PDB file of C-alpha atoms in Angstrom:
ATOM      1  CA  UNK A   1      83.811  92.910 109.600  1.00 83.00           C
ATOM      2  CA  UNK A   2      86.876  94.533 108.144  1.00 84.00           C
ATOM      3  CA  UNK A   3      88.433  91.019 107.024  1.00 88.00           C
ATOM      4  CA  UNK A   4      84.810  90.153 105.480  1.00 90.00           C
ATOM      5  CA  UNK A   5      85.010  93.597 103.712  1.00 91.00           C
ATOM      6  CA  UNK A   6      88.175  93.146 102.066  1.00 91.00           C
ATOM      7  CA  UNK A   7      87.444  89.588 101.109  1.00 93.00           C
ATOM      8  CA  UNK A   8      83.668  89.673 100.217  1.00 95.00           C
ATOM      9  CA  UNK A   9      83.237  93.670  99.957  1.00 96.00           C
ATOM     10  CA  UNK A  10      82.560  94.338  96.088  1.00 97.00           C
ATOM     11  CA  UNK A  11      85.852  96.465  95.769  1.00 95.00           C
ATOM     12  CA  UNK A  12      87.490  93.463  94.598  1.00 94.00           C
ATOM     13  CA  UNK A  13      84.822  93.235  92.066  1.00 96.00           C
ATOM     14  CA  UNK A  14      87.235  93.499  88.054  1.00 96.00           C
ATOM     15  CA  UNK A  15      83.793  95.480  86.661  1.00 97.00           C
ATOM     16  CA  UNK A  16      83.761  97.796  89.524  1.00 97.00           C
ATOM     17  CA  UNK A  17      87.382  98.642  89.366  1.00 95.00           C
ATOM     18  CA  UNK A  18      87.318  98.900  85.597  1.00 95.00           C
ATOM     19  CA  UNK A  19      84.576 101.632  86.273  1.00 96.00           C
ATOM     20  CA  UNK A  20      86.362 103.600  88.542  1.00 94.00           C
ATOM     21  CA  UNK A  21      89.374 104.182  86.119  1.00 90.00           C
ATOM     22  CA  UNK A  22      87.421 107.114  84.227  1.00 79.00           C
ATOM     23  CA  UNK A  23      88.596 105.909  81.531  1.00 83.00           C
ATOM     24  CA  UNK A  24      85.392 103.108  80.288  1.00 84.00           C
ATOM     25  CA  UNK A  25      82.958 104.581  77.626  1.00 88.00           C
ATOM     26  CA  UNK A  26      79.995 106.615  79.215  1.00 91.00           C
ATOM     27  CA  UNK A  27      77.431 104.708  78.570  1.00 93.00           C
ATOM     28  CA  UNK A  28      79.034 101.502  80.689  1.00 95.00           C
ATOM     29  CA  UNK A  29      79.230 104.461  83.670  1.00 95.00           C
ATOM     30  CA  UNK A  30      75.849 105.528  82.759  1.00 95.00           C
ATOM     31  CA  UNK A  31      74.372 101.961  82.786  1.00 96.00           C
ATOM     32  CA  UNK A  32      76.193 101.426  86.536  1.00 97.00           C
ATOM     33  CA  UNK A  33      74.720 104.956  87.930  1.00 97.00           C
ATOM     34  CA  UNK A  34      71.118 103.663  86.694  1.00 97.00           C
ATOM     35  CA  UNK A  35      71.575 100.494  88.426  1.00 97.00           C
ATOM     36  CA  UNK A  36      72.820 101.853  91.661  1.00 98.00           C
ATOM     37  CA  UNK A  37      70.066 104.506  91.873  1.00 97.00           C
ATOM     38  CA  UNK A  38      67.428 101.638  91.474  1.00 95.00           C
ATOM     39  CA  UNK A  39      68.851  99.784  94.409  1.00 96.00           C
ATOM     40  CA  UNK A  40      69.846 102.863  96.612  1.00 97.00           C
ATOM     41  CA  UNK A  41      68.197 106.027  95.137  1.00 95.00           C
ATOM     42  CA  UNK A  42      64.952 105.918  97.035  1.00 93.00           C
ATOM     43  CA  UNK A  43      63.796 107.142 100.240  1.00 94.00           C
ATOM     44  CA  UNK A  44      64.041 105.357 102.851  1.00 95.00           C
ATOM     45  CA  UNK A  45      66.609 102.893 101.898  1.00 95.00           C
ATOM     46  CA  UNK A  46      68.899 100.522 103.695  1.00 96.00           C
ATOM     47  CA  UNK A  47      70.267 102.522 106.403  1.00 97.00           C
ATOM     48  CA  UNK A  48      66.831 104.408 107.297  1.00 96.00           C
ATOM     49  CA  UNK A  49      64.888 101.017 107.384  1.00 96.00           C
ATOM     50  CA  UNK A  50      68.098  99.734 109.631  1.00 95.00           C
ATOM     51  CA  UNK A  51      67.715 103.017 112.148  1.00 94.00           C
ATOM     52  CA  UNK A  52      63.679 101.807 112.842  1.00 92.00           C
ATOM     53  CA  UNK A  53      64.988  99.038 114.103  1.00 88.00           C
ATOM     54  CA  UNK A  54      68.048 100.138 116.624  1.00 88.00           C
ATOM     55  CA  UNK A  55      68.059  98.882 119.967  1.00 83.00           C
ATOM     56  CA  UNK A  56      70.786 100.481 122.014  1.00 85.00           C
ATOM     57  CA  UNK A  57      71.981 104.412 121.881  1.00 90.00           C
ATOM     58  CA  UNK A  58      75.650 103.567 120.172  1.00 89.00           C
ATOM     59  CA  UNK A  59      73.964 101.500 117.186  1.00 91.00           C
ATOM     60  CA  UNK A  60      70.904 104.638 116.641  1.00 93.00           C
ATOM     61  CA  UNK A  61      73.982 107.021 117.238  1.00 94.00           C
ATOM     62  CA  UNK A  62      75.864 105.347 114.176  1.00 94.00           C
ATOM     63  CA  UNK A  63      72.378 104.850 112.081  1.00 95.00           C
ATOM     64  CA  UNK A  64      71.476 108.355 112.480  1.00 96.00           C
ATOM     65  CA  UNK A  65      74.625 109.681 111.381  1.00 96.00           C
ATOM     66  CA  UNK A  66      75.143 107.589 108.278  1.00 96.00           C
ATOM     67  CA  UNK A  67      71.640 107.831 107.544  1.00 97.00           C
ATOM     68  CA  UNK A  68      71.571 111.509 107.667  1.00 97.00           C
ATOM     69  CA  UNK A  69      75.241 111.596 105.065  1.00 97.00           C
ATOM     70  CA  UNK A  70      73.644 108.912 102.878  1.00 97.00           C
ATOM     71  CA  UNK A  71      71.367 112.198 102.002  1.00 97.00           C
ATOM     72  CA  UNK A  72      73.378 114.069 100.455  1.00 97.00           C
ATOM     73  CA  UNK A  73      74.825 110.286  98.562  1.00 97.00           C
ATOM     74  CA  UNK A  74      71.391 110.213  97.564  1.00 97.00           C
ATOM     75  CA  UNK A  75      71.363 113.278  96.128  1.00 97.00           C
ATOM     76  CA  UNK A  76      74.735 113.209  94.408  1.00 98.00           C
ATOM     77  CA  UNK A  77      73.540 109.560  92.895  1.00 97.00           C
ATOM     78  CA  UNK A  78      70.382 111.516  91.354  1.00 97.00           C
ATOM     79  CA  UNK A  79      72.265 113.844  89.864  1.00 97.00           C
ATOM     80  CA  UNK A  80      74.309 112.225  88.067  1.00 97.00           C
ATOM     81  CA  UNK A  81      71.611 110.068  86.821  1.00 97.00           C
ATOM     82  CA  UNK A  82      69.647 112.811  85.938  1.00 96.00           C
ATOM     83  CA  UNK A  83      73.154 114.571  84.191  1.00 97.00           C
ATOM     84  CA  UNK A  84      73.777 110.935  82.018  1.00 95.00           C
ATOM     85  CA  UNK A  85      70.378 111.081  80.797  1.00 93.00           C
ATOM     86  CA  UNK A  86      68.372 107.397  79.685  1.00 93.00           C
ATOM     87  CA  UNK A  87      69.934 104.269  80.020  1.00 92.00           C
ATOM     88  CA  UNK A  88      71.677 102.780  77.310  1.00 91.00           C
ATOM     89  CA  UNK A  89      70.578 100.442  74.676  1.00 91.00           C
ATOM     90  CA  UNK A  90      71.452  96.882  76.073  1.00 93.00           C
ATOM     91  CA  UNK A  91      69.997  93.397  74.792  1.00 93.00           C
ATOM     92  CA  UNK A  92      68.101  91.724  77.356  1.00 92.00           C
ATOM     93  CA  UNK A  93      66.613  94.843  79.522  1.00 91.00           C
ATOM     94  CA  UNK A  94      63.687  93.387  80.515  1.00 93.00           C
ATOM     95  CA  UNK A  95      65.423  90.438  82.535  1.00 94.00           C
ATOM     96  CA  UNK A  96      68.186  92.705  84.045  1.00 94.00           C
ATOM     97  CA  UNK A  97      65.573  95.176  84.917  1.00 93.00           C
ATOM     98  CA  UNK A  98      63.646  92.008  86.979  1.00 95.00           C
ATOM     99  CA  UNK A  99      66.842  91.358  88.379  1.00 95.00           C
ATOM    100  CA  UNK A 100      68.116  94.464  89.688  1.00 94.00           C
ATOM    101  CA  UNK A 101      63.943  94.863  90.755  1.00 95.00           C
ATOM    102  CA  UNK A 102      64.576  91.624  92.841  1.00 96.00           C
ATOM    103  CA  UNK A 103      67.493  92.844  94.245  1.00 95.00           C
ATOM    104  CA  UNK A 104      66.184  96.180  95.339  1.00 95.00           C
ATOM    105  CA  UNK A 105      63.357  93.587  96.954  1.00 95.00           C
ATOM    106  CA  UNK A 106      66.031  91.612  98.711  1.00 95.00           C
ATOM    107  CA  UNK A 107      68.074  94.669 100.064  1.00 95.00           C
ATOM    108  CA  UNK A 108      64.428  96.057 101.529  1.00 94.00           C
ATOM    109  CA  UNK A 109      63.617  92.661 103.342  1.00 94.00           C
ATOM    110  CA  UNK A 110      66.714  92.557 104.702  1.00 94.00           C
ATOM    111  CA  UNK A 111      67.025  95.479 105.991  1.00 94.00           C
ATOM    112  CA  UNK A 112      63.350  95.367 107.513  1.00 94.00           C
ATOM    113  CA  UNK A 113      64.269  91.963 109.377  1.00 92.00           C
ATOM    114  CA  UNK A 114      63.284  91.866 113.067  1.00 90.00           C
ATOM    115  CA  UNK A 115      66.214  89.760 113.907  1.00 89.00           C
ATOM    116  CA  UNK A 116      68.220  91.619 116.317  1.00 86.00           C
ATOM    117  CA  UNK A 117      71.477  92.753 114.173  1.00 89.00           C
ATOM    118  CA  UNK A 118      70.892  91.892 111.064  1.00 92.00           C
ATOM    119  CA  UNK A 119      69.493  94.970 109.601  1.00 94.00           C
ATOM    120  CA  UNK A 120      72.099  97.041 111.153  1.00 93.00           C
ATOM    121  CA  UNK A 121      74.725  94.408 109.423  1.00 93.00           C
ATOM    122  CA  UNK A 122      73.325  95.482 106.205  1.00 96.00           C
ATOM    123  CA  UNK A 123      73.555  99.008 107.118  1.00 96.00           C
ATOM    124  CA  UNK A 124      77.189  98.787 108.116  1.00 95.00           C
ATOM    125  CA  UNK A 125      77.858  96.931 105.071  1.00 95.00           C
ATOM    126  CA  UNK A 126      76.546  99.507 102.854  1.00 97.00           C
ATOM    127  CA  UNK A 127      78.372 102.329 104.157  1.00 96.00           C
ATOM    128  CA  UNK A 128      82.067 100.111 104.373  1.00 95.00           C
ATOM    129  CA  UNK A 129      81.090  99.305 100.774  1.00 96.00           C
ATOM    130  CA  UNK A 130      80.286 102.668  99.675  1.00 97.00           C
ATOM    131  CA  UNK A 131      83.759 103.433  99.817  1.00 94.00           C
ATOM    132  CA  UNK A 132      84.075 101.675  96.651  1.00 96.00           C
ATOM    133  CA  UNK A 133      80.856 102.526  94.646  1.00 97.00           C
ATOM    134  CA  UNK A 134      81.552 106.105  95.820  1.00 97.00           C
ATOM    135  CA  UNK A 135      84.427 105.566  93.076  1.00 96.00           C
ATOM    136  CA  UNK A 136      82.572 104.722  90.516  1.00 97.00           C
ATOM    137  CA  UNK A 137      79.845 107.894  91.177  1.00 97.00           C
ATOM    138  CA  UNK A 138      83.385 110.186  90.993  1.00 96.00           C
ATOM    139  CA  UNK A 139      84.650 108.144  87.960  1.00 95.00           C
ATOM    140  CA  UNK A 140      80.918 108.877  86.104  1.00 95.00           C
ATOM    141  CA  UNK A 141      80.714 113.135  87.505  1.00 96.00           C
ATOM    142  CA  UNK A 142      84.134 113.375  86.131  1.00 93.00           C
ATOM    143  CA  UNK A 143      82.838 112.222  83.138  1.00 92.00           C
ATOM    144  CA  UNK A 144      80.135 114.608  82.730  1.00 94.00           C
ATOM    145  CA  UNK A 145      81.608 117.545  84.576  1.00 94.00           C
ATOM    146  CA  UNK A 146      79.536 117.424  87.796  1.00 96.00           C
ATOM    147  CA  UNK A 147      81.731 118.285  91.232  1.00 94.00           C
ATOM    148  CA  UNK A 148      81.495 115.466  93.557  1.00 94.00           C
ATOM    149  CA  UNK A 149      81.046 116.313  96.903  1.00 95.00           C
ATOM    150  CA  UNK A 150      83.439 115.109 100.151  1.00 95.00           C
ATOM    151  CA  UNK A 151      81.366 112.048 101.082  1.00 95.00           C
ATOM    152  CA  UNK A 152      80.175 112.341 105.294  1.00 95.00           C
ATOM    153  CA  UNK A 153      79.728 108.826 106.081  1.00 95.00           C
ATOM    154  CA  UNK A 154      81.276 107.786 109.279  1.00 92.00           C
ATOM    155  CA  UNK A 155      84.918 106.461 108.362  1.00 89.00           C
ATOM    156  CA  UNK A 156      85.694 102.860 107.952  1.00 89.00           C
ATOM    157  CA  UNK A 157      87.440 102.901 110.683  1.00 88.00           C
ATOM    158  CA  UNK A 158      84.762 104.303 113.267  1.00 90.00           C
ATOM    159  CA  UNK A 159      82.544 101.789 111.412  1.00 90.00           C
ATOM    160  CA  UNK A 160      84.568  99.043 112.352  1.00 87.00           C
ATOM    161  CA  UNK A 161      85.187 100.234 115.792  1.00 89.00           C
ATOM    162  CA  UNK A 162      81.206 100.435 116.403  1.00 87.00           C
ATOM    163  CA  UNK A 163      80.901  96.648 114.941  1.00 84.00           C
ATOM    164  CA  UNK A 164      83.443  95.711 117.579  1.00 85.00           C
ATOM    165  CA  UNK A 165      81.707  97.381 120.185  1.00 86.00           C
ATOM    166  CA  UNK A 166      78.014  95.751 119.149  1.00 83.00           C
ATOM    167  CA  UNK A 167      79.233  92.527 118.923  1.00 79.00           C
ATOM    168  CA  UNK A 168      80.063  92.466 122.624  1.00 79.00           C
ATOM    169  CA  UNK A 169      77.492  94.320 123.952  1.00 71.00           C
ATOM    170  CA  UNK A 170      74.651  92.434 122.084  1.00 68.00           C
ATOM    171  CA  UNK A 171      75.861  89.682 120.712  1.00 72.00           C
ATOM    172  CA  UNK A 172      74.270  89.550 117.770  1.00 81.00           C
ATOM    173  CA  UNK A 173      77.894  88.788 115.554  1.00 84.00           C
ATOM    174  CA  UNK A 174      75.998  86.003 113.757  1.00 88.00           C
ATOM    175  CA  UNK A 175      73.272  88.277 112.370  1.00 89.00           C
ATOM    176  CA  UNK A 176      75.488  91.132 111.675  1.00 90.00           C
ATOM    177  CA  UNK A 177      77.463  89.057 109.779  1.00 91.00           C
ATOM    178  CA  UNK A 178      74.738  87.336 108.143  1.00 94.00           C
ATOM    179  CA  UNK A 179      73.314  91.276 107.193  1.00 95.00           C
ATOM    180  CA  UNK A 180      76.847  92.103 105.904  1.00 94.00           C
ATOM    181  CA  UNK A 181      77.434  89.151 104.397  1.00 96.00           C
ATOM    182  CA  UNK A 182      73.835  89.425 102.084  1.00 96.00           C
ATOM    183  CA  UNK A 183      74.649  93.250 101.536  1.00 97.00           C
ATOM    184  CA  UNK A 184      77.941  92.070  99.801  1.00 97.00           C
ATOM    185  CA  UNK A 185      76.608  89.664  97.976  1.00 97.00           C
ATOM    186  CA  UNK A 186      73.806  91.996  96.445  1.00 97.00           C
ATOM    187  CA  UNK A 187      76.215  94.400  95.503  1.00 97.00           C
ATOM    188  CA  UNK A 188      78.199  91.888  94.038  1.00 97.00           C
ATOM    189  CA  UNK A 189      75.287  90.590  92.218  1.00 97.00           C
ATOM    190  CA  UNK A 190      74.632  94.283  90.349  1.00 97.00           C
ATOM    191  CA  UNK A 191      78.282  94.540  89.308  1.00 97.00           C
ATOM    192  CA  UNK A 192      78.396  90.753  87.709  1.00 97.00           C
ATOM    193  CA  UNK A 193      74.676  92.208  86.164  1.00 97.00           C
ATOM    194  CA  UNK A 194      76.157  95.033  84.802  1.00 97.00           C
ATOM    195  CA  UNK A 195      79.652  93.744  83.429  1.00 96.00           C
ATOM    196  CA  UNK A 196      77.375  91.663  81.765  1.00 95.00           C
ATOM    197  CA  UNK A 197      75.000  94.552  79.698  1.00 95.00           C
ATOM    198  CA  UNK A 198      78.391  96.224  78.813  1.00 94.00           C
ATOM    199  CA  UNK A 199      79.830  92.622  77.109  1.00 94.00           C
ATOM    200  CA  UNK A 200      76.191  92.485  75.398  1.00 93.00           C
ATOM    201  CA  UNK A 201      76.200  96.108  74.212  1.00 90.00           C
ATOM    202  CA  UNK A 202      79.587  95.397  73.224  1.00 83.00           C
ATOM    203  CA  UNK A 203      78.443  92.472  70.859  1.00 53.00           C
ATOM    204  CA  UNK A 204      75.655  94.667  69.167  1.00 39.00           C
TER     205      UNK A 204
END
């Protein structure tokens, strides 16, 4: 999980880092915050979904605790929203609105599945890739002079040591992978979605 982080995990996404430089114009930081709180604003999201479906005490143990930090993420995310105010102008709104609609679709299916381990993959996933959107939240409170809070989500490394640990006692690698693996790739998705509204609001 922590190889398929570094190579898949949307950290090494160019828009994402560009983001978390505080130095890109507001309404590019504005635009990402938007996006984000469509796909991981609401209650219950990823994690909570994930936590109806735990089998053994170490994986509700982990789901309970990130799903109780990703609160206060929550929180922080819709206040910075509300702080940025509406989104900005961008040519073709109506198609990455669908888009980042599907996606938000996608992330809910998957982290509803009943195969054993694949919901908790996504769950993992989010909070090993939160790491890095958690930058870009800082980057856009900086920008607006909101004080971001110490994030509680279980480390990366405690993360990683629980994957271990589930992969052994369940086996269910495949579909924790597979989770991971389509939690990546969605948040991948939104950053290539919104890198592209900034180079058409840039054209305008």
């Amino acid at each position: 999980m922590g190889a398929l982080t570094a190579s898949d995990g949307v950290a090494v996404h160019p828009w994402l880092t560009r983001l978390a430089t505080k130095t890109e114009p507001p309404r590019d930081l504005a635009d990402a915050v938007h996006y984000l709180c469509l796909l991981h604003g609401s209650h219950p999201g990823v994690i909570d979904h994930a936590l109806a479906h735990a089998r053994g005490d170490l994986e509700r143990g982990w789901l309970e605790a990130a799903a109780e930090a990703f609160v206060a993420e929550r929180e922080f995310l819709v206040r910075i929203v509300s702080a940025a105010g509406p989104l900005p102008s961008t040519p073709g709104h109506a198609e990455a609105e669908a888009a980042a609609q599907h996606q938000r679709h996608a992330l809910d299916m998957l982290a509803q599945s009943d195969r054993a381990g694949c919901a908790t993959g996504a769950a993992l996933a989010l909070a090993l890739d939160w790491d890095a959107i958690r930058d870009v939240l800082d980057a856009a409170a900086h920008r607006l002079g909101l004080i971001a809070p110490a994030s509680t989500l279980p480390l990366a490394e405690e993360t990683i040591t629980v994957v271990d640990t589930l992969v052994r006692e369940m086996s269910v690698e495949r579909a924790m992978l597979f989770g991971a693996q389509q939690m990546f790739a969605q948040h991948r998705g939104l950053f290539d979605l919104l890198e592209a509204r900034a180079s058409a609001r840039g054209k305008h």
